[in-house]
Short mmCIF file of C-alpha atoms and ligand atoms in Angstrom, two decimals:
data_model
loop_
_atom_site.label_atom_id
_atom_site.label_comp_id
_atom_site.label_asym_id
_atom_site.label_seq_id
_atom_site.Cartn_x
_atom_site.Cartn_y
_atom_site.Cartn_z
CA UNK N 1 16.25 39.87 -33.17
CA UNK N 2 14.60 39.39 -36.52
CA UNK N 3 12.28 36.46 -36.00
CA UNK N 4 11.36 34.66 -39.15
CA UNK N 5 8.28 32.49 -39.06
CA UNK N 6 9.37 29.00 -38.09
CA UNK N 7 8.46 26.21 -40.51
CA UNK N 8 7.59 22.73 -39.25
CA UNK N 9 7.65 19.43 -41.03
CA UNK N 10 6.46 15.95 -40.15
CA UNK N 11 9.23 13.55 -39.02
CA UNK N 12 8.19 10.59 -41.13
CA UNK N 13 5.88 7.98 -39.49
CA UNK N 14 6.53 9.41 -36.02
CA UNK N 15 3.98 12.07 -36.97
CA UNK N 16 5.94 14.58 -34.79
CA UNK N 17 5.89 18.05 -36.15
CA UNK N 18 9.44 19.33 -35.90
CA UNK N 19 11.00 22.74 -36.63
CA UNK N 20 13.10 22.79 -39.86
CA UNK N 21 16.00 24.13 -37.82
CA UNK N 22 16.86 21.79 -34.95
CA UNK N 23 18.99 22.51 -31.86
CA UNK N 24 22.17 20.52 -31.81
CA UNK N 25 23.35 20.35 -28.19
CA UNK N 26 26.83 18.95 -28.68
CA UNK N 27 28.58 22.26 -28.01
CA UNK N 28 26.76 22.61 -24.71
CA UNK N 29 29.01 19.82 -23.55
CA UNK N 30 32.06 21.82 -24.40
CA UNK N 31 32.64 19.26 -27.12
CA UNK N 32 34.48 21.73 -29.34
CA UNK N 33 36.11 24.00 -26.68
CA UNK N 34 34.91 25.69 -23.42
CA UNK N 35 31.63 27.55 -23.60
CA UNK N 36 29.86 29.93 -21.23
CA UNK N 37 27.00 27.96 -19.65
CA UNK N 38 24.99 31.12 -19.07
CA UNK N 39 25.22 31.93 -22.85
CA UNK N 40 24.30 28.37 -23.58
CA UNK N 41 21.14 28.70 -21.53
CA UNK N 42 20.30 31.94 -23.37
CA UNK N 43 20.85 30.13 -26.66
CA UNK N 44 18.44 27.46 -25.63
CA UNK N 45 15.83 30.05 -24.52
CA UNK N 46 16.29 32.02 -27.74
CA UNK N 47 15.84 28.88 -29.80
CA UNK N 48 12.56 28.05 -28.06
CA UNK N 49 11.28 31.60 -28.39
CA UNK N 50 12.07 31.41 -32.13
CA UNK N 51 9.98 28.22 -32.50
CA UNK N 52 12.75 25.66 -32.55
CA UNK N 53 11.20 22.54 -30.98
CA UNK N 54 13.65 19.73 -31.88
CA UNK N 55 16.55 19.15 -29.51
CA UNK N 56 19.25 16.60 -30.19
CA UNK N 57 21.78 15.47 -27.58
CA UNK N 58 23.76 12.32 -26.59
CA UNK N 59 25.64 10.94 -23.57
CA UNK N 60 28.80 11.20 -25.73
CA UNK N 61 28.71 14.93 -26.04
CA UNK N 62 31.05 16.29 -23.38
CA UNK N 63 30.96 12.83 -21.83
CA UNK N 64 27.51 13.40 -20.33
CA UNK N 65 27.92 17.17 -19.75
CA UNK N 66 25.71 18.17 -22.69
CA UNK N 67 22.77 16.08 -21.37
CA UNK N 68 23.21 17.47 -17.91
CA UNK N 69 23.25 21.05 -19.08
CA UNK N 70 20.32 20.54 -21.53
CA UNK N 71 18.31 18.89 -18.84
CA UNK N 72 18.86 21.95 -16.61
CA UNK N 73 18.17 24.45 -19.34
CA UNK N 74 14.93 22.67 -20.42
CA UNK N 75 13.61 22.59 -16.79
CA UNK N 76 9.90 23.64 -16.96
CA UNK N 77 9.96 23.53 -20.77
CA UNK N 78 10.18 19.83 -21.44
CA UNK N 79 6.62 19.57 -22.85
CA UNK N 80 7.22 22.20 -25.47
CA UNK N 81 10.09 20.34 -27.10
CA UNK N 82 10.74 17.11 -28.96
CA UNK N 83 13.74 15.58 -27.28
CA UNK N 84 16.15 13.12 -28.90
CA UNK N 85 19.10 11.42 -27.25
CA UNK N 86 21.34 8.45 -28.16
CA UNK N 87 23.07 5.36 -26.81
CA UNK N 88 26.05 3.05 -27.55
CA UNK N 89 28.72 5.80 -27.92
CA UNK N 90 30.28 7.03 -24.70
CA UNK N 91 33.78 8.21 -25.72
CA UNK N 92 35.89 8.85 -28.85
CA UNK N 93 36.68 5.15 -29.01
CA UNK N 94 34.20 4.05 -26.37
CA UNK N 95 31.29 2.04 -27.85
CA UNK N 96 28.97 -0.51 -26.35
CA UNK N 97 26.17 -1.78 -28.49
CA UNK N 98 25.08 -4.50 -26.05
CA UNK N 99 21.48 -4.77 -24.83
CA UNK N 100 22.55 -4.51 -21.13
CA UNK N 101 24.42 -1.28 -21.64
CA UNK N 102 21.61 0.32 -23.72
CA UNK N 103 18.91 -0.57 -21.17
CA UNK N 104 21.08 1.15 -18.44
CA UNK N 105 22.00 3.99 -20.71
CA UNK N 106 18.42 5.34 -21.20
CA UNK N 107 17.86 5.56 -17.39
CA UNK N 108 21.16 7.47 -17.01
CA UNK N 109 20.18 9.82 -19.85
CA UNK N 110 16.68 10.43 -18.48
CA UNK N 111 18.10 11.30 -15.08
CA UNK N 112 20.54 13.82 -16.60
CA UNK N 113 17.84 15.25 -18.88
CA UNK N 114 15.41 15.48 -15.84
CA UNK N 115 12.53 13.78 -17.73
CA UNK N 116 10.72 10.48 -17.75
CA UNK N 117 10.91 9.96 -21.51
CA UNK N 118 12.53 11.12 -24.77
CA UNK N 119 10.68 11.20 -28.11
CA UNK N 120 13.55 9.69 -30.17
CA UNK N 121 16.10 7.23 -28.86
CA UNK N 122 18.96 6.60 -31.31
CA UNK N 123 21.82 4.13 -31.69
CA UNK N 124 24.78 6.54 -31.99
CA UNK N 125 27.24 6.14 -34.90
CA UNK N 126 26.15 2.65 -35.96
CA UNK N 127 29.16 2.22 -38.32
CA UNK N 128 31.31 1.56 -35.21
CA UNK N 129 29.31 -1.58 -34.47
CA UNK N 130 28.93 -4.72 -36.49
CA UNK N 131 25.66 -4.75 -38.39
CA UNK N 132 24.92 -8.06 -36.65
CA UNK N 133 25.13 -6.53 -33.16
CA UNK N 134 23.31 -3.37 -34.14
CA UNK N 135 20.47 -5.31 -35.70
CA UNK N 136 20.29 -8.18 -33.08
CA UNK N 137 21.06 -6.29 -29.92
CA UNK N 138 21.14 -2.52 -30.11
CA UNK N 139 17.93 -1.84 -32.04
CA UNK N 140 15.88 -4.42 -30.19
CA UNK N 141 17.12 -2.90 -26.97
CA UNK N 142 15.87 0.48 -28.16
CA UNK N 143 12.55 -1.13 -28.93
CA UNK N 144 12.34 -2.47 -25.39
CA UNK N 145 12.95 1.04 -24.17
CA UNK N 146 9.97 2.19 -26.22
CA UNK N 147 7.78 -0.65 -24.81
CA UNK N 148 8.86 0.45 -21.29
CA UNK N 149 7.45 3.96 -22.08
CA UNK N 150 10.86 5.63 -21.85
CA UNK N 151 11.03 6.66 -25.49
CA UNK N 152 8.51 6.99 -28.23
CA UNK N 153 10.57 6.21 -31.36
CA UNK N 154 13.81 4.48 -32.44
CA UNK N 155 16.40 5.88 -34.71
CA UNK N 156 19.95 5.26 -36.00
CA UNK N 157 22.69 7.82 -36.57
CA UNK N 158 25.94 7.79 -38.51
CA UNK N 159 28.15 8.97 -41.30
CA UNK N 160 28.47 6.31 -44.03
CA UNK N 161 25.11 6.60 -45.79
CA UNK N 162 25.19 3.13 -47.51
CA UNK N 163 25.57 1.50 -44.17
CA UNK N 164 22.65 3.51 -42.73
CA UNK N 165 20.59 2.41 -45.72
CA UNK N 166 21.53 -1.31 -45.28
CA UNK N 167 20.47 -1.20 -41.62
CA UNK N 168 17.23 0.71 -42.33
CA UNK N 169 16.27 -1.84 -44.92
CA UNK N 170 16.52 -4.66 -42.34
CA UNK N 171 15.39 -3.02 -39.04
CA UNK N 172 12.17 -1.67 -37.59
CA UNK N 173 13.17 1.92 -37.04
CA UNK N 174 11.45 5.36 -37.26
CA UNK N 175 14.31 7.85 -38.00
CA UNK N 176 17.68 8.12 -39.62
CA UNK N 177 20.16 10.91 -38.68
CA UNK N 178 23.24 11.50 -40.85
CA UNK N 179 25.75 14.28 -40.66
CA UNK N 180 27.85 16.11 -43.21
CA UNK N 181 26.02 14.17 -45.93
CA UNK N 182 23.51 16.78 -47.07
CA UNK N 183 24.90 20.25 -47.55
CA UNK N 184 26.81 22.42 -50.06
CA UNK N 185 29.74 19.94 -50.11
CA UNK N 186 27.95 16.56 -49.97
CA UNK N 187 24.49 15.51 -51.15
CA UNK N 188 24.94 11.76 -50.81
CA UNK N 189 22.09 11.47 -48.30
CA UNK N 190 19.70 12.70 -50.87
CA UNK N 191 20.66 10.10 -53.44
CA UNK N 192 21.12 7.16 -51.05
CA UNK N 193 18.68 7.73 -48.15
CA UNK N 194 15.82 9.84 -49.43
CA UNK N 195 14.20 7.26 -51.73
CA UNK N 196 14.15 4.59 -48.91
CA UNK N 197 12.95 7.14 -46.34
CA UNK N 198 10.04 8.02 -48.64
CA UNK N 199 9.10 4.41 -49.24
CA UNK N 200 9.28 3.43 -45.54
CA UNK N 201 8.06 6.77 -44.22
CA UNK N 202 11.28 7.22 -42.13
CA UNK N 203 11.97 10.60 -40.63
CA UNK N 204 15.20 12.04 -42.00
CA UNK N 205 17.33 14.21 -39.78
CA UNK N 206 20.11 16.22 -41.43
CA UNK N 207 22.96 17.17 -39.11
CA UNK N 208 26.04 19.43 -39.69
CA UNK N 209 24.70 21.64 -42.48
CA UNK N 210 27.81 23.73 -42.05
CA UNK N 211 29.98 20.64 -42.55
CA UNK N 212 31.36 20.97 -39.05
CA UNK N 213 32.39 24.59 -39.65
CA UNK N 214 33.94 24.14 -43.10
CA UNK N 215 31.08 26.27 -44.43
CA UNK N 216 31.62 29.17 -42.14
CA UNK N 217 33.94 32.20 -42.11
CA UNK N 218 35.78 30.83 -39.12
CA UNK N 219 36.91 27.72 -40.94
CA UNK N 220 37.59 24.24 -39.68
CA UNK N 221 39.00 23.20 -36.36
CA UNK N 222 42.23 21.22 -36.31
CA UNK N 223 40.49 17.86 -35.78
CA UNK N 224 38.31 18.23 -38.85
CA UNK N 225 38.37 14.88 -40.79
CA UNK N 226 37.75 16.26 -44.31
CA UNK N 227 40.59 15.90 -46.82
CA UNK N 228 42.61 19.07 -47.41
CA UNK N 229 41.19 19.67 -50.88
CA UNK N 230 37.64 19.77 -49.44
CA UNK N 231 38.66 22.27 -46.79
CA UNK N 232 40.44 24.46 -49.42
CA UNK N 233 37.42 24.48 -51.68
CA UNK N 234 35.10 25.37 -48.82
CA UNK N 235 37.41 28.29 -47.76
CA UNK N 236 37.45 29.46 -51.41
CA UNK N 237 33.64 29.30 -51.41
CA UNK N 238 33.45 31.23 -48.15
CA UNK N 239 35.73 33.95 -49.45
CA UNK N 240 33.62 34.23 -52.69
CA UNK N 241 30.48 34.65 -50.65
CA UNK N 242 32.14 37.18 -48.48
CA UNK N 243 33.17 39.21 -51.49
CA UNK N 244 29.51 39.19 -52.57
CA UNK N 245 28.42 40.46 -49.12
CA UNK N 246 26.93 37.09 -48.04
CA UNK N 247 27.85 34.91 -45.06
CA UNK N 248 28.39 31.44 -46.47
CA UNK N 249 26.62 29.99 -43.37
CA UNK N 250 23.42 31.67 -44.49
CA UNK N 251 23.71 30.30 -47.98
CA UNK N 252 24.50 26.80 -46.64
CA UNK N 253 21.40 26.94 -44.43
CA UNK N 254 19.14 28.16 -47.25
CA UNK N 255 20.39 25.36 -49.42
CA UNK N 256 19.57 22.61 -46.96
CA UNK N 257 16.32 23.98 -45.69
CA UNK N 258 14.90 24.14 -49.16
CA UNK N 259 14.91 20.30 -49.36
CA UNK N 260 11.64 19.08 -47.85
CA UNK N 261 12.83 15.43 -47.73
CA UNK N 262 14.75 16.39 -44.52
CA UNK N 263 12.30 17.07 -41.66
CA UNK N 264 14.80 18.94 -39.59
CA UNK N 265 18.43 20.19 -39.94
CA UNK N 266 20.52 20.16 -36.74
CA UNK N 267 23.08 22.95 -36.13
CA UNK N 268 25.23 23.16 -33.02
CA UNK N 269 24.20 26.31 -31.29
CA UNK N 270 25.70 27.27 -27.90
CA UNK N 271 25.67 30.95 -28.81
CA UNK N 272 22.62 33.30 -29.15
CA UNK N 273 24.10 34.86 -32.27
CA UNK N 274 24.26 31.43 -33.91
CA UNK N 275 20.65 30.67 -33.10
CA UNK N 276 19.64 34.18 -34.50
CA UNK N 277 21.67 33.65 -37.73
CA UNK N 278 20.24 30.23 -38.38
CA UNK N 279 16.62 31.24 -37.63
CA UNK N 280 16.68 34.36 -39.70
CA UNK N 281 17.14 32.40 -42.98
CA UNK N 282 14.06 30.22 -42.44
CA UNK N 283 11.65 30.81 -45.34
CA UNK N 284 14.19 32.74 -47.40
CA UNK N 285 15.64 31.57 -50.68
CA UNK N 286 19.30 31.34 -51.71
CA UNK N 287 20.34 33.79 -54.41
CA UNK N 288 20.39 31.36 -57.48
CA UNK N 289 23.28 33.09 -59.14
CA UNK N 290 25.49 32.97 -56.04
CA UNK N 291 24.39 29.40 -55.32
CA UNK N 292 25.41 28.35 -58.89
CA UNK N 293 28.76 30.04 -58.45
CA UNK N 294 29.46 28.34 -55.23
CA UNK N 295 28.41 24.99 -56.59
CA UNK N 296 30.90 25.50 -59.45
CA UNK N 297 33.71 26.22 -56.93
CA UNK N 298 33.00 23.12 -54.82
CA UNK N 299 32.21 20.84 -57.82
CA UNK N 300 35.67 19.12 -57.94
CA UNK N 301 35.26 17.97 -54.30
CA UNK N 302 31.49 17.28 -54.19
CA UNK N 303 30.64 14.15 -52.27
CA UNK N 304 34.25 13.43 -51.27
CA UNK N 305 33.72 11.52 -48.03
CA UNK N 306 36.06 9.98 -45.44
CA UNK N 307 36.39 6.66 -43.68
CA UNK N 308 34.45 6.43 -40.40
CA UNK N 309 33.80 3.38 -38.30
CA UNK N 310 34.60 -0.28 -39.05
CA UNK N 311 36.16 -0.71 -42.50
CA UNK N 312 33.31 -3.12 -43.53
CA UNK N 313 30.85 -0.26 -43.09
CA UNK N 314 32.68 2.40 -45.13
CA UNK N 315 30.97 3.97 -48.09
CA UNK N 316 32.49 2.68 -51.36
CA UNK N 317 34.05 6.01 -52.31
CA UNK N 318 35.45 6.87 -48.80
CA UNK N 319 39.01 8.19 -48.53
CA UNK N 320 41.35 8.47 -45.52
CA UNK N 321 40.67 11.27 -43.07
CA UNK N 322 42.67 14.54 -43.70
CA UNK N 323 44.19 12.88 -46.76
P1 NAD P 1 27.32 22.30 -38.08
O1 NAD P 1 28.38 21.70 -38.91
O2 NAD P 1 26.16 22.84 -38.83
O3 NAD P 1 27.90 23.44 -37.15
C1 NAD P 1 29.25 23.45 -36.60
C2 NAD P 1 29.49 24.60 -35.70
O4 NAD P 1 29.37 25.87 -36.38
C3 NAD P 1 28.57 24.76 -34.49
O5 NAD P 1 28.93 23.89 -33.49
C4 NAD P 1 28.76 26.24 -34.15
O6 NAD P 1 29.96 26.37 -33.34
C5 NAD P 1 29.07 26.89 -35.44
N1 NAD P 1 27.83 27.58 -35.98
C6 NAD P 1 26.50 27.37 -35.75
N2 NAD P 1 25.74 28.26 -36.48
C7 NAD P 1 26.65 29.06 -37.09
C8 NAD P 1 26.42 30.19 -37.92
N3 NAD P 1 25.21 30.58 -38.36
N4 NAD P 1 27.58 30.84 -38.44
C9 NAD P 1 28.76 30.42 -38.06
N5 NAD P 1 28.98 29.34 -37.30
C10 NAD P 1 27.97 28.69 -36.82
O7 NAD P 1 26.71 21.24 -37.05
P2 NAD P 1 27.31 20.37 -35.93
O8 NAD P 1 27.43 21.19 -34.70
O9 NAD P 1 28.47 19.54 -36.46
O10 NAD P 1 26.10 19.37 -35.80
C11 NAD P 1 24.82 19.79 -35.29
C12 NAD P 1 24.24 18.85 -34.34
O11 NAD P 1 23.91 17.64 -35.00
C13 NAD P 1 25.14 18.38 -33.17
O12 NAD P 1 25.23 19.32 -32.10
C14 NAD P 1 24.52 17.11 -32.82
O13 NAD P 1 23.43 17.37 -31.94
C15 NAD P 1 24.09 16.55 -34.15
N6 NAD P 1 25.07 15.62 -34.75
C16 NAD P 1 24.88 14.22 -34.54
C17 NAD P 1 25.76 13.31 -35.03
C18 NAD P 1 25.59 11.90 -34.87
O14 NAD P 1 24.59 11.48 -34.30
N7 NAD P 1 26.52 11.01 -35.23
C19 NAD P 1 26.93 13.80 -35.70
C20 NAD P 1 27.10 15.19 -35.94
C21 NAD P 1 26.19 16.09 -35.41
#
């Protein structure tokens, strides 16, 4: 394997030094189809050997399976990684932002993860809760978890960026994770979240740089929420890259990694070849001509986003899923 030198950035005021490519553990829970657990373990080992130190998981992924597997695969390696998990989301429509559930949730996660603490404890997909409950119950519960020594920092995660911003303005948190909002198809997180993150020294975590597979040669799965015109533009962009001898996933990674405002970018990687591909681009630059051509192709659908969560938390320009 070609091992590029890993680059590390500071995750805001947490002071944690995290690898620019982070390990997304959702596929370990067979979240997107069955996987070979032995291959998943090899992917985790390969990631650590390549210098990836940020690992993101949640009880929701595979309805606890991803945490269980990650806990097993990190056995004996816990101290060499920065571990982040979540609370409040337990199923597709199963949310519980109550204090009681969150205080129990951390203990269940720690048991599955075979550890006594996580570095980052996040309220998962905050747009599915009322801001009132997230601010008055969920975040204070996470702060209690920190006081109890079971987590070091508190974060929020979600899709609508304006809602994340509103919450971050009002709450004492350390990190914000957003997905599909900073990549070749959508840069809303840069406009909406980066200025606040800089001002408050919040760590920014960028998930789904491949726009949940839209920016790959495989294309999107059936459940993908993006409107048809976004999927079509992404497929056109992938074909254009292919014709130029470039894998669009490489270009997509180069594009996001170049932005230093995001400490780490999370990619789902249950396969060794995905780890290798995503690590090999670290420290390389996108071909500016090809990048400009791709940006021209996707221009008509840039920043098209979909409704996610409670209607009151939608971004102002959100459209129906798969519309
Ligand atoms: P993604 O869109 O970047 O990747 C999607 C899929 O592409 C992966 O699951 C994998 O199957 C495939 N892939 C990975 N590398 C590839 C490559 N080089 N070439 C071709 N295909 C490749 O990211 P994602 O999986 O949607 O998200 C990454 C992680 O971020 C998740 O595992 C999760 O940990 C986190 N996340 C969190 C939230 C949240 O908190 N609300 C939401 C989304 C993602």
